[in-house]
Short mmCIF file of C-alpha atoms in Angstrom, two decimals:
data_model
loop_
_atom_site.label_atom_id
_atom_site.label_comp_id
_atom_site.label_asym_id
_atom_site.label_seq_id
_atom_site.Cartn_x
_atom_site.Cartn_y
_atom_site.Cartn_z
CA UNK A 257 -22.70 22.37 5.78
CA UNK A 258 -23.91 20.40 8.86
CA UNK A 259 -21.76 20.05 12.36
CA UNK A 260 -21.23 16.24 12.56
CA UNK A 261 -18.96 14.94 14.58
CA UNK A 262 -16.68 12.32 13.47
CA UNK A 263 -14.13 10.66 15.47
CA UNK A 264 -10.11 11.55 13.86
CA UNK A 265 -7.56 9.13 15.22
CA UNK A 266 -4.97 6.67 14.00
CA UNK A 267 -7.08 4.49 11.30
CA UNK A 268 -9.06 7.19 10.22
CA UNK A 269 -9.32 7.63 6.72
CA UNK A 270 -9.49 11.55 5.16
CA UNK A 271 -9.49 12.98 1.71
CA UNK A 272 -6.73 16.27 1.68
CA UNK A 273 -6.53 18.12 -1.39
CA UNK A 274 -8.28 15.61 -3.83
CA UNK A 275 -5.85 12.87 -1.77
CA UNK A 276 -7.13 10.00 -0.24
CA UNK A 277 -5.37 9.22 3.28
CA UNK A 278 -5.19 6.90 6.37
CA UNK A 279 -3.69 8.32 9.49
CA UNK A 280 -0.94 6.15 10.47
CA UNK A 281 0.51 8.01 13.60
CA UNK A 282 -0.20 10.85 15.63
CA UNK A 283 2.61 13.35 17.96
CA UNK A 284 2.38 16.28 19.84
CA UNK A 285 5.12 18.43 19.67
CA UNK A 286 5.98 21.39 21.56
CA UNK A 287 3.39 23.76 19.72
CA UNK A 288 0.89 21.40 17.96
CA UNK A 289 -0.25 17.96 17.49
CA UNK A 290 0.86 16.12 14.04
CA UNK A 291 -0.53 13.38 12.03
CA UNK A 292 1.54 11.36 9.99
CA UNK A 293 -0.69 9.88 7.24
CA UNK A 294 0.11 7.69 4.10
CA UNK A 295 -1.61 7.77 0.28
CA UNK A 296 -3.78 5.06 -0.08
CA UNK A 297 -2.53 4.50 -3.81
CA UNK A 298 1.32 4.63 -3.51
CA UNK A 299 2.35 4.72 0.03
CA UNK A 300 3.36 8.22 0.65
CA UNK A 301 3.65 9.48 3.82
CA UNK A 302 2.88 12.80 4.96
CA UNK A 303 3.38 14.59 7.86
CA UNK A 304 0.44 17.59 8.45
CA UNK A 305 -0.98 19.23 11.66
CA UNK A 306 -4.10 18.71 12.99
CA UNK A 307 -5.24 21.85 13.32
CA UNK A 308 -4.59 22.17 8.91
CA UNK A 309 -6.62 18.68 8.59
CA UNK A 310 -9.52 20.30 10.80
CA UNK A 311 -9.56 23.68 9.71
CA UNK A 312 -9.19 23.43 6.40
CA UNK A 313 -11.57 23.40 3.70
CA UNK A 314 -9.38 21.29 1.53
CA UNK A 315 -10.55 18.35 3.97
CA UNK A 316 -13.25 15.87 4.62
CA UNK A 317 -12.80 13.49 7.15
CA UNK A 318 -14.95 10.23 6.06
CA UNK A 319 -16.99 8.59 8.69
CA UNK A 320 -16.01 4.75 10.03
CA UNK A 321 -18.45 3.32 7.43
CA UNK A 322 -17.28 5.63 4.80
CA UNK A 323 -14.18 4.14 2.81
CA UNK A 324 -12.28 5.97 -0.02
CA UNK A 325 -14.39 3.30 -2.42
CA UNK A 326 -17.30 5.54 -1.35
CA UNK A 327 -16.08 8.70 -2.62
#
C-alpha cells in the first residue's frame, strides 16, 4: 500500500464497493461532512460520509488522470 495523496472534491471520480462514482456535491452537517455521489452507469445517487469513503477499504479514490475506463 503506498501513502499518495490524491485530491477528493466535487468531480472526483471513486470506485465504492465494486461501484464506480463521481462526487456530485459535498455538505457538512452538524457531526460530519457528506458526499453526495451518482453511479456512473445509471444515475444513482448516493449520499455517504467522508470519513466511510476515506477510511474504508472498500474504496479507491482514482487520480485526475485516472477515469473509470482505466479500471
Amino acid at each position: 500500500m503506498t501513502n499518495a495523496a490524491v485530491p477528493v472534491g466535487v468531480g472526483s471520480h471513486i470506485i465504492y464497493e465494486g461501484e464506480a462514482l463521481e462526487i456530485v456535491e459535498m455538505h457538512v452537517t452538524a457531526s460530519s461532512l457528506e458526499v453526495l455521489s451518482k453511479t456512473l452507469r445509471g444515475n444513482v445517487l448516493r449520499r455517504l460520509s467522508m470519513s466511510e469513503l476515506l477510511m474504508s477499504d472498500r474504496t479507491r479514490v482514482l487520480s485526475p488522470d485516472q477515469g473509470p475506463a482505466s479500471d
